[in-house]
CSV table of C-alpha atoms in Angstrom, one decimal:
chain,number,residue,atom,x,y,z
K,21,MET,CA,-1.9,-21.6,15.4
K,22,ILE,CA,1.7,-20.6,15.0
K,23,MET,CA,0.6,-17.1,13.9
K,24,ARG,CA,-1.7,-16.8,17.0
K,25,LYS,CA,1.2,-17.7,19.3
K,26,LYS,CA,3.4,-15.1,17.6
K,27,LEU,CA,0.8,-12.5,18.0
K,28,ALA,CA,0.4,-13.4,21.6
K,29,VAL,CA,4.1,-13.0,22.2
K,30,LEU,CA,4.1,-9.6,20.4
K,31,LEU,CA,1.2,-8.4,22.5
K,32,CYS,CA,2.8,-9.5,25.7
K,33,ALA,CA,6.0,-7.8,24.7
K,34,ALA,CA,4.2,-4.6,24.0
K,35,MET,CA,2.5,-4.7,27.4
K,36,ALA,CA,5.8,-5.4,29.1
K,37,VAL,CA,7.4,-2.4,27.5
K,38,SER,CA,4.5,-0.3,28.5
K,39,SER,CA,4.7,-1.5,32.0
K,40,LEU,CA,8.4,-0.8,32.2
K,41,ALA,CA,7.9,2.7,30.9
K,42,GLY,CA,5.3,3.4,33.6
K,43,CYS,CA,7.5,2.0,36.4
K,44,SER,CA,10.3,4.3,35.4
K,45,SER,CA,8.4,7.4,36.6
K,46,GLY,CA,9.5,8.6,40.0
K,47,ALA,CA,7.4,9.5,43.0
K,48,LYS,CA,8.0,13.2,42.4
K,49,GLU,CA,6.6,12.9,38.9
K,50,ALA,CA,3.5,11.1,40.2
K,51,SER,CA,3.0,13.9,42.8
K,52,ASP,CA,3.4,16.6,40.2
K,53,THR,CA,0.9,15.1,37.9
K,54,GLN,CA,-1.7,14.1,40.5
K,55,GLY,CA,-3.8,17.2,39.8
K,56,GLU,CA,-3.6,16.7,36.1
K,57,SER,CA,-4.7,13.0,36.5
K,58,LYS,CA,-7.8,14.1,38.4
K,59,LYS,CA,-8.6,16.6,35.6
K,60,GLU,CA,-8.2,13.9,33.0
K,61,GLU,CA,-10.3,11.5,35.0
K,62,ALA,CA,-13.1,14.0,35.2
K,63,LYS,CA,-12.8,14.6,31.5
K,64,ASP,CA,-13.0,10.9,30.7
K,65,LYS,CA,-16.1,10.6,32.9
K,66,ALA,CA,-17.8,13.5,31.0
K,67,GLU,CA,-16.9,11.9,27.6
K,68,SER,CA,-18.2,8.5,28.8
K,69,LYS,CA,-21.4,10.1,29.9
K,70,GLU,CA,-21.8,11.8,26.5
K,71,LYS,CA,-21.2,8.5,24.7
K,72,GLY,CA,-23.6,6.7,27.0
K,73,SER,CA,-26.3,9.3,26.2
K,74,GLY,CA,-26.6,7.9,22.6
K,75,ASP,CA,-26.6,11.5,21.2
K,76,VAL,CA,-23.3,11.0,19.3
K,77,LEU,CA,-22.0,7.7,18.1
K,78,THR,CA,-18.2,7.7,17.8
K,79,LEU,CA,-16.7,5.2,15.4
K,80,GLU,CA,-13.1,4.4,14.9
K,81,PHE,CA,-11.8,4.3,11.3
K,82,PHE,CA,-8.6,2.4,11.3
K,83,GLN,CA,-6.8,3.0,8.0
K,84,GLN,CA,-3.5,1.5,6.9
K,85,LYS,CA,-2.0,4.0,4.6
K,86,SER,CA,0.9,6.0,6.1
K,87,GLU,CA,1.3,8.5,3.3
K,88,GLU,CA,0.4,12.1,4.2
K,89,ALA,CA,-1.6,12.6,1.1
K,90,ALA,CA,-3.9,9.6,1.7
K,91,GLN,CA,-4.5,10.8,5.3
K,92,VAL,CA,-5.4,14.2,3.9
K,93,GLY,CA,-7.8,12.7,1.4
K,94,TYR,CA,-9.6,10.6,4.1
K,95,GLN,CA,-9.8,13.5,6.5
K,96,ASN,CA,-11.4,15.7,3.9
K,97,ILE,CA,-14.2,13.2,3.5
K,98,ILE,CA,-14.4,12.6,7.3
K,99,ASP,CA,-14.8,16.3,8.0
K,100,LYS,CA,-17.5,16.6,5.4
K,101,PHE,CA,-19.3,13.5,6.8
K,102,ASN,CA,-19.1,14.6,10.4
K,103,GLU,CA,-20.5,18.0,9.5
K,104,GLN,CA,-23.5,16.5,7.7
K,105,ASN,CA,-24.1,13.8,10.3
K,106,PRO,CA,-23.9,15.4,13.7
K,107,ASP,CA,-25.2,12.2,15.4
K,108,ILE,CA,-22.1,10.2,14.2
K,109,LYS,CA,-18.5,11.1,14.7
K,110,ILE,CA,-15.8,9.3,12.6
K,111,GLU,CA,-12.3,9.3,14.1
K,112,MET,CA,-9.5,8.2,11.9
K,113,ASN,CA,-6.7,6.2,13.5
K,114,THR,CA,-3.4,5.8,11.6
K,115,VAL,CA,-0.5,4.0,13.3
K,116,PRO,CA,3.0,2.8,12.3
K,117,ASP,CA,3.2,-0.8,11.0
K,118,ALA,CA,-0.6,-0.8,10.6
K,119,PRO,CA,-0.9,-4.3,9.1
K,120,THR,CA,0.8,-5.9,12.1
K,121,VAL,CA,-1.3,-3.8,14.5
K,122,LEU,CA,-4.5,-4.7,12.8
K,123,THR,CA,-3.6,-8.4,12.9
K,124,SER,CA,-2.9,-8.2,16.6
K,125,ARG,CA,-6.1,-6.4,17.3
K,126,VAL,CA,-8.2,-8.9,15.4
K,127,ALA,CA,-6.5,-11.7,17.2
K,128,SER,CA,-7.2,-10.1,20.6
K,129,GLY,CA,-10.8,-9.4,19.7
K,130,ASP,CA,-10.3,-5.6,19.6
K,131,ILE,CA,-11.5,-5.2,16.0
K,132,PRO,CA,-12.0,-1.6,14.8
K,133,VAL,CA,-15.6,-0.9,13.7
K,134,ILE,CA,-14.4,0.4,10.4
K,135,PHE,CA,-11.0,-0.5,8.9
K,136,THR,CA,-9.2,-0.7,5.6
K,137,ASP,CA,-7.8,-4.0,4.3
K,138,PHE,CA,-6.6,-5.8,1.2
K,139,PRO,CA,-9.4,-8.1,0.0
K,140,THR,CA,-7.4,-9.9,-2.7
K,141,GLN,CA,-4.8,-11.1,-0.2
K,142,LEU,CA,-4.8,-14.5,1.6
K,143,GLN,CA,-4.7,-12.9,5.1
K,144,PHE,CA,-8.0,-11.2,4.3
K,145,HIS,CA,-9.6,-14.4,3.1
K,146,GLN,CA,-8.7,-15.9,6.5
K,147,LYS,CA,-10.3,-13.0,8.4
K,148,VAL,CA,-13.5,-13.6,6.4
K,149,ALA,CA,-13.4,-17.3,7.0
K,150,ASN,CA,-13.0,-16.7,10.8
K,151,GLY,CA,-16.1,-14.4,10.8
K,152,TYR,CA,-14.3,-11.2,11.6
K,153,VAL,CA,-15.5,-9.1,8.6
K,154,GLN,CA,-19.1,-8.1,7.8
K,155,ASP,CA,-20.8,-9.2,4.6
K,156,LEU,CA,-21.6,-6.2,2.5
K,157,SER,CA,-23.1,-8.0,-0.5
K,158,GLU,CA,-26.6,-6.6,0.0
K,159,GLN,CA,-25.5,-3.0,0.4
K,160,ASP,CA,-26.6,-0.7,-2.4
K,161,PHE,CA,-23.5,1.4,-2.3
K,162,LEU,CA,-21.6,-1.4,-4.0
K,163,GLU,CA,-23.4,-0.5,-7.2
K,164,ASN,CA,-21.2,2.6,-7.4
K,165,VAL,CA,-18.1,0.4,-7.7
K,166,GLU,CA,-16.5,-0.4,-11.1
K,167,GLN,CA,-17.4,-4.0,-11.9
K,168,SER,CA,-13.8,-5.0,-12.6
K,169,ALA,CA,-12.7,-3.8,-9.2
K,170,LEU,CA,-15.6,-5.4,-7.4
K,171,ASP,CA,-14.9,-8.7,-9.1
K,172,MET,CA,-11.4,-8.7,-7.7
K,173,THR,CA,-12.7,-8.6,-4.2
K,174,LYS,CA,-15.2,-11.5,-4.4
K,175,GLN,CA,-14.5,-14.1,-1.7
K,176,GLU,CA,-14.7,-17.9,-1.9
K,177,ASP,CA,-18.3,-17.9,-0.9
K,178,GLY,CA,-19.2,-15.5,-3.7
K,179,LYS,CA,-19.9,-12.6,-1.4
K,180,TYR,CA,-18.3,-9.1,-0.9
K,181,TYR,CA,-16.8,-8.0,2.4
K,182,ALA,CA,-15.2,-4.8,1.4
K,183,LEU,CA,-15.9,-1.5,-0.4
K,184,PRO,CA,-13.1,-1.2,-3.1
K,185,PHE,CA,-12.1,2.4,-2.9
K,186,SER,CA,-8.9,2.9,-4.9
K,187,ARG,CA,-6.5,1.0,-7.1
K,188,ASN,CA,-2.7,1.0,-6.8
K,189,TYR,CA,0.1,0.4,-9.2
K,190,MET,CA,3.9,0.5,-9.3
K,191,GLY,CA,5.6,2.5,-12.0
K,192,VAL,CA,8.4,4.8,-13.0
K,193,TRP,CA,7.5,8.3,-12.0
K,194,TYR,CA,9.4,11.0,-13.9
K,195,ASN,CA,10.0,14.7,-14.0
K,196,MET,CA,8.4,15.8,-17.2
K,197,GLU,CA,10.5,19.1,-17.3
K,198,ILE,CA,13.8,17.2,-17.1
K,199,PHE,CA,12.6,14.9,-19.9
K,200,GLU,CA,11.6,17.9,-22.0
K,201,GLU,CA,14.8,19.8,-21.4
K,202,ASN,CA,16.8,16.8,-22.6
K,203,ASN,CA,14.5,15.9,-25.5
K,204,LEU,CA,13.7,12.5,-24.0
K,205,GLU,CA,10.6,10.4,-24.9
K,206,VAL,CA,8.8,8.1,-22.5
K,207,PRO,CA,10.4,4.7,-23.0
K,208,GLU,CA,8.2,1.7,-24.0
K,209,THR,CA,10.9,-1.0,-24.0
K,210,TRP,CA,13.8,-2.0,-21.7
K,211,GLU,CA,16.3,-1.0,-24.3
K,212,GLU,CA,14.8,2.5,-24.6
K,213,PHE,CA,14.7,2.8,-20.9
K,214,VAL,CA,18.4,2.1,-20.5
K,215,SER,CA,19.1,4.6,-23.4
K,216,VAL,CA,17.2,7.2,-21.4
K,217,CYS,CA,19.3,6.5,-18.3
K,218,ASN,CA,22.5,6.7,-20.3
K,219,ALA,CA,21.5,10.0,-21.9
K,220,LEU,CA,20.7,11.5,-18.5
K,221,GLU,CA,24.0,10.5,-17.1
K,222,GLU,CA,25.8,12.1,-20.0
K,223,LYS,CA,24.1,15.3,-19.0
K,224,GLY,CA,25.2,14.9,-15.4
K,225,VAL,CA,21.7,14.0,-14.1
K,226,THR,CA,21.1,11.1,-11.8
K,227,PRO,CA,18.5,9.0,-13.8
K,228,LEU,CA,16.8,7.1,-11.0
K,229,GLY,CA,16.0,7.5,-7.3
K,230,LEU,CA,15.6,4.3,-5.3
K,231,HIS,CA,15.0,3.9,-1.6
K,232,GLY,CA,16.3,0.8,0.2
K,233,LYS,CA,16.4,1.6,3.9
K,234,ASP,CA,13.0,-0.1,4.5
K,235,PRO,CA,12.8,-3.7,3.4
K,236,GLY,CA,9.1,-3.3,2.8
K,237,ARG,CA,9.7,-0.6,0.2
K,238,VAL,CA,12.5,-2.7,-1.4
K,239,GLY,CA,9.9,-5.4,-1.6
K,240,HIS,CA,7.6,-3.2,-3.6
K,241,THR,CA,10.3,-2.6,-6.1
K,242,PHE,CA,11.1,-6.3,-6.1
K,243,GLN,CA,7.5,-7.1,-6.9
K,244,CYS,CA,7.4,-4.4,-9.6
K,245,CYS,CA,10.5,-5.8,-11.2
K,246,THR,CA,9.3,-9.4,-11.0
K,247,VAL,CA,6.0,-8.6,-12.7
K,248,ALA,CA,7.6,-6.3,-15.3
K,249,PHE,CA,10.6,-8.4,-16.2
K,250,ASP,CA,9.4,-12.0,-15.7
K,251,PRO,CA,5.7,-12.6,-16.7
K,252,GLU,CA,5.7,-16.0,-15.0
K,253,GLY,CA,7.8,-14.9,-12.0
K,254,VAL,CA,5.0,-14.8,-9.4
K,255,GLU,CA,3.9,-18.3,-10.5
K,256,THR,CA,7.5,-19.5,-10.2
K,257,ILE,CA,7.5,-18.5,-6.6
K,258,GLU,CA,4.2,-20.2,-6.0
K,259,LYS,CA,5.6,-23.5,-7.4
K,260,ALA,CA,8.7,-23.1,-5.2
K,261,VAL,CA,6.4,-22.6,-2.2
K,262,ALA,CA,4.5,-25.8,-3.1
K,263,GLY,CA,7.8,-27.7,-3.5
K,264,GLU,CA,7.3,-28.1,-7.2
K,265,GLY,CA,10.2,-26.0,-8.4
K,266,LYS,CA,13.2,-23.8,-7.5
K,267,ILE,CA,14.2,-20.2,-8.1
K,268,GLU,CA,17.9,-21.1,-8.5
K,269,GLY,CA,18.6,-21.8,-12.2
K,270,ASP,CA,15.3,-20.2,-13.4
K,271,GLU,CA,16.2,-18.1,-16.5
K,272,GLY,CA,13.3,-15.7,-16.0
K,273,PHE,CA,14.3,-14.8,-12.4
K,274,LYS,CA,18.0,-14.6,-13.4
K,275,LYS,CA,17.1,-12.0,-16.1
K,276,ALA,CA,14.9,-10.1,-13.7
K,277,ALA,CA,17.7,-10.0,-11.1
K,278,GLU,CA,20.2,-8.8,-13.7
K,279,LYS,CA,17.9,-6.0,-14.8
K,280,MET,CA,17.4,-5.0,-11.1
K,281,LEU,CA,21.2,-4.6,-10.9
K,282,THR,CA,21.0,-2.3,-13.9
K,283,LEU,CA,18.5,-0.2,-12.1
K,284,LEU,CA,20.8,0.1,-9.1
K,285,ASP,CA,23.7,1.0,-11.4
K,286,HIS,CA,21.7,4.0,-12.7
K,287,SER,CA,20.4,5.1,-9.3
K,288,ASN,CA,21.6,7.2,-6.4
K,289,GLU,CA,24.6,5.8,-4.6
K,290,ASP,CA,22.9,6.0,-1.2
K,291,ALA,CA,19.9,3.9,-2.1
K,292,LEU,CA,20.3,1.4,0.7
K,293,ALA,CA,20.5,4.1,3.3
K,294,LEU,CA,17.6,6.3,2.0
K,295,SER,CA,14.1,6.3,3.4
K,296,ASP,CA,11.1,6.5,1.0
K,297,MET,CA,10.1,9.9,2.2
K,298,GLN,CA,13.6,11.4,1.8
K,299,CYS,CA,13.8,9.8,-1.7
K,300,TYR,CA,10.4,11.3,-2.7
K,301,GLU,CA,11.5,14.8,-1.4
K,302,ASN,CA,14.8,14.5,-3.4
K,303,PHE,CA,13.0,13.4,-6.5
K,304,ALA,CA,10.3,16.2,-6.1
K,305,ASN,CA,13.1,18.8,-5.9
K,306,GLY,CA,14.9,17.6,-9.1
K,307,GLN,CA,17.8,15.5,-7.7
K,308,TYR,CA,16.7,12.5,-9.8
K,309,ALA,CA,14.9,12.4,-13.1
K,310,MET,CA,12.9,9.3,-12.2
K,311,CYS,CA,11.7,7.3,-9.2
K,312,ILE,CA,10.3,3.8,-9.0
K,313,THR,CA,7.4,3.7,-6.5
K,314,GLY,CA,3.7,3.2,-6.1
K,315,SER,CA,0.7,5.4,-6.9
K,316,TYR,CA,0.5,5.8,-3.1
K,317,ALA,CA,3.5,8.1,-3.3
K,318,ARG,CA,2.1,10.6,-5.9
K,319,GLY,CA,0.3,12.8,-3.4
K,320,THR,CA,3.3,12.9,-1.1
K,321,ILE,CA,5.6,13.9,-3.9
K,322,MET,CA,3.3,16.7,-5.0
K,323,ILE,CA,3.1,18.0,-1.4
K,324,ALA,CA,6.9,18.2,-1.5
K,325,ASN,CA,6.7,20.2,-4.7
K,326,PRO,CA,3.3,21.4,-5.8
K,327,ASP,CA,4.7,22.9,-9.0
K,328,LEU,CA,6.3,19.6,-10.2
K,329,LYS,CA,5.3,18.4,-13.6
K,330,LEU,CA,4.9,14.7,-12.8
K,331,GLY,CA,4.3,11.8,-15.1
K,332,VAL,CA,4.4,8.0,-14.8
K,333,PHE,CA,5.0,5.1,-17.1
K,334,PRO,CA,5.2,1.3,-16.6
K,335,LEU,CA,8.6,-0.2,-15.9
K,336,PRO,CA,9.2,-1.7,-19.3
K,337,ASN,CA,10.1,-5.2,-20.3
K,338,ASP,CA,11.8,-6.0,-23.7
K,339,THR,CA,8.6,-5.1,-25.6
K,340,ARG,CA,5.4,-3.3,-24.7
K,341,GLU,CA,3.4,-6.5,-25.4
K,342,THR,CA,5.4,-8.4,-22.7
K,343,THR,CA,5.2,-5.5,-20.2
K,344,ASN,CA,2.9,-6.0,-17.2
K,345,THR,CA,2.4,-3.7,-14.3
K,346,LEU,CA,1.9,-4.5,-10.6
K,347,SER,CA,-1.6,-3.4,-9.7
K,348,GLY,CA,-4.3,-4.3,-7.2
K,349,ILE,CA,-6.9,-2.9,-4.9
K,350,ASP,CA,-5.1,-0.4,-2.7
K,351,ALA,CA,-7.8,0.8,-0.4
K,352,ALA,CA,-10.9,-1.2,0.5
K,353,VAL,CA,-13.1,-0.3,3.5
K,354,CYS,CA,-14.6,-3.0,5.7
K,355,ILE,CA,-16.8,-3.2,8.8
K,356,SER,CA,-16.2,-5.5,11.8
K,357,ALA,CA,-18.7,-8.4,12.0
K,358,LYS,CA,-18.3,-8.1,15.8
K,359,ALA,CA,-19.6,-4.5,16.0
K,360,SER,CA,-22.9,-3.8,17.6
K,361,GLU,CA,-26.0,-3.3,15.4
K,362,GLU,CA,-25.9,0.5,16.2
K,363,GLU,CA,-22.2,0.6,15.2
K,364,LYS,CA,-22.9,-1.3,12.0
K,365,ALA,CA,-25.7,1.1,11.0
K,366,GLY,CA,-23.4,4.1,11.5
K,367,ALA,CA,-20.6,2.3,9.6
K,368,TYR,CA,-22.9,1.5,6.6
K,369,LYS,CA,-23.8,5.2,6.5
K,370,PHE,CA,-20.1,6.2,6.3
K,371,LEU,CA,-19.3,3.6,3.6
K,372,GLU,CA,-22.4,4.8,1.6
K,373,PHE,CA,-20.9,8.4,1.9
K,374,LEU,CA,-17.5,7.2,0.8
K,375,ALA,CA,-19.0,5.5,-2.3
K,376,GLN,CA,-20.6,8.7,-3.6
K,377,PRO,CA,-18.5,9.9,-6.6
K,378,GLU,CA,-18.2,13.5,-5.3
K,379,ASN,CA,-16.7,12.3,-2.1
K,380,ALA,CA,-14.5,9.7,-3.6
K,381,GLN,CA,-13.2,12.5,-5.9
K,382,LEU,CA,-11.9,14.3,-2.8
K,383,PHE,CA,-9.7,11.3,-2.1
K,384,CYS,CA,-8.5,10.8,-5.7
K,385,ASP,CA,-7.6,14.5,-5.9
K,386,ALA,CA,-5.5,14.4,-2.7
K,387,GLU,CA,-3.9,11.0,-3.0
K,388,GLY,CA,-3.7,10.5,-6.7
K,389,ALA,CA,-4.5,6.8,-7.1
K,390,PRO,CA,-7.1,5.6,-9.6
K,391,SER,CA,-10.5,5.4,-8.0
K,392,CYS,CA,-12.7,2.3,-7.9
K,393,ILE,CA,-15.8,4.4,-7.8
K,394,THR,CA,-17.7,5.0,-11.0
K,395,GLY,CA,-17.8,8.7,-12.1
K,396,VAL,CA,-14.5,9.7,-10.4
K,397,VAL,CA,-12.2,11.4,-12.9
K,398,HIS,CA,-8.4,11.3,-12.7
K,399,LYS,CA,-7.4,14.8,-13.6
K,400,ASP,CA,-3.6,14.2,-14.0
K,401,GLU,CA,-2.8,13.6,-17.7
K,402,GLY,CA,0.7,12.5,-16.8
K,403,VAL,CA,-0.6,9.1,-15.5
K,404,GLN,CA,-2.3,8.2,-18.8
K,405,PRO,CA,0.4,5.7,-20.0
K,406,MET,CA,-0.1,3.7,-16.8
K,407,LEU,CA,-3.9,3.9,-16.9
K,408,GLU,CA,-3.9,2.7,-20.5
K,409,LEU,CA,-1.8,-0.4,-19.6
K,410,ILE,CA,-4.2,-1.1,-16.7
K,411,SER,CA,-7.2,-0.7,-19.0
K,412,ASP,CA,-5.6,-3.1,-21.5
K,413,GLY,CA,-5.5,-5.7,-18.7
K,414,GLN,CA,-1.7,-6.0,-18.7
K,415,VAL,CA,-1.6,-6.2,-14.9
K,416,HIS,CA,-0.7,-8.7,-12.2
K,417,ASP,CA,-2.0,-8.6,-8.6
K,418,TRP,CA,0.4,-8.4,-5.6
K,419,MET,CA,2.1,-11.6,-4.5
K,420,ALA,CA,0.2,-11.8,-1.2
K,421,SER,CA,-3.0,-12.5,-3.2
K,422,THR,CA,-1.7,-16.0,-3.8
K,423,ILE,CA,1.4,-16.5,-1.6
K,424,ASP,CA,1.5,-16.5,2.2
K,425,ASN,CA,2.5,-13.1,3.4
K,426,ASN,CA,5.3,-14.5,5.6
K,427,VAL,CA,7.0,-15.9,2.5
K,428,VAL,CA,6.6,-12.6,0.7
K,429,THR,CA,7.9,-10.5,3.5
K,430,ASP,CA,11.0,-12.6,4.0
K,431,LEU,CA,11.8,-12.3,0.3
K,432,TYR,CA,11.8,-8.6,0.8
K,433,ASN,CA,14.7,-9.0,3.3
K,434,VAL,CA,16.5,-11.3,0.9
K,435,THR,CA,16.2,-8.8,-1.9
K,436,GLN,CA,17.5,-6.0,0.4
K,437,GLY,CA,20.6,-8.1,1.0
K,438,PHE,CA,20.9,-8.6,-2.8
K,439,TRP,CA,20.9,-4.8,-3.3
K,440,SER,CA,24.0,-4.7,-1.1
K,441,GLU,CA,25.8,-7.9,-2.2
K,442,LYS,CA,24.8,-7.7,-5.9
K,443,ASN,CA,25.5,-11.4,-6.5
K,444,VAL,CA,22.7,-12.9,-8.8
K,445,ASP,CA,23.5,-16.6,-8.3
K,446,ASN,CA,23.7,-16.2,-4.5
K,447,TYR,CA,20.4,-14.2,-4.5
K,448,LEU,CA,18.5,-16.9,-6.3
K,449,LYS,CA,19.9,-19.5,-4.0
K,450,GLN,CA,18.9,-17.5,-0.9
K,451,MET,CA,15.4,-17.0,-2.2
K,452,ASP,CA,15.0,-20.8,-2.3
K,453,GLU,CA,16.4,-21.1,1.2
K,454,SER,CA,14.0,-18.4,2.4
K,455,ILE,CA,11.0,-20.0,0.8
K,456,ALA,CA,11.9,-23.4,2.3
K,457,ILE,CA,12.0,-22.0,5.8
K,458,THR,CA,9.0,-19.6,5.7
K,459,SER,CA,6.7,-22.0,3.8
K,460,ALA,CA,7.3,-24.7,6.4
K,461,GLU,CA,6.3,-22.5,9.4
């Protein structure tokens, strides 16, 4: 109920801002644009008539990935689908802060016919429980999904409400040429990783690029470090949320925080002021030897420098055996349960198209994340160390799969503050304080 009230306030505020913007226009502007308004009105009527004829069914595809490469990958598939299905038109919609926008739209009853979501997370379970997401269990296209990926998306009722499309992971992306020029090997332990950083600094190379301007991206690094450095870290947070423990005084989290400070010591000095996109561009152009980010960034990095020899390895713990990587279902495509039968039929056809290996390959080639569709081949040899760890099962899902997203999001802000203050004891204490407040809401 509290979440619904918050959403209502956000929606009202957005409407208020829109109203104020409209009221700011003067009478002269209204007069100048009167002719254009009539033209637009006529155009809208013509489009409405076309939709009403039933000849072309236009379906919104609301997808949540902001990276350019992901959008290119989806658009490549959409263009192919629209060409082969002239009676259906898929229109991709990508907006800033997509998770918040989607939550608001669901709460207001304006659910996109087709949308991407995160089926392992608690917020998705709630959408399913509330009857907002269409059951896909009987759809044949799910047979094209790798079983391990499909198993991750099974809901409490044993059914499937999403088409798993790609996996994600957090790792250390590295410039293979810089490593080769300095005779460096991919590190498999924390000690080896620190040695690589020291060797690069001795050569005058900034070892690591970090981006801390956006607390959300800081949060991804925080999750990556927690899973890599403290195998029980996520479970420790779960206990704190349940009132069964604390972060302060926990040795695992203390070591993880100390290692995070080491990462900052070997990174660019402007980390807290740097956006993710600027960091990716700097890394792609050789300003840093390494960059900690997700598989979602690979395509964007390669767009910045198509000639870059790019590799990735897991952020290592003390030994390879104790190293886990953060990995989950990155893109999963869903259908609104509130859509009309005609809309659902068109949406099923699009999801069936997405699940064909030759079409899923288009997305994998553009975006770079491992596909959930059987038969898709990841052509980049540089990602093999990460894929091997995932194949070995040394993975942990994202925190929001077991912890309320409000708790997780606020910990992102706390971690961003830690990057600035760099006080471990205070950081752990603030984490407890944050959890106490957000878990009580």
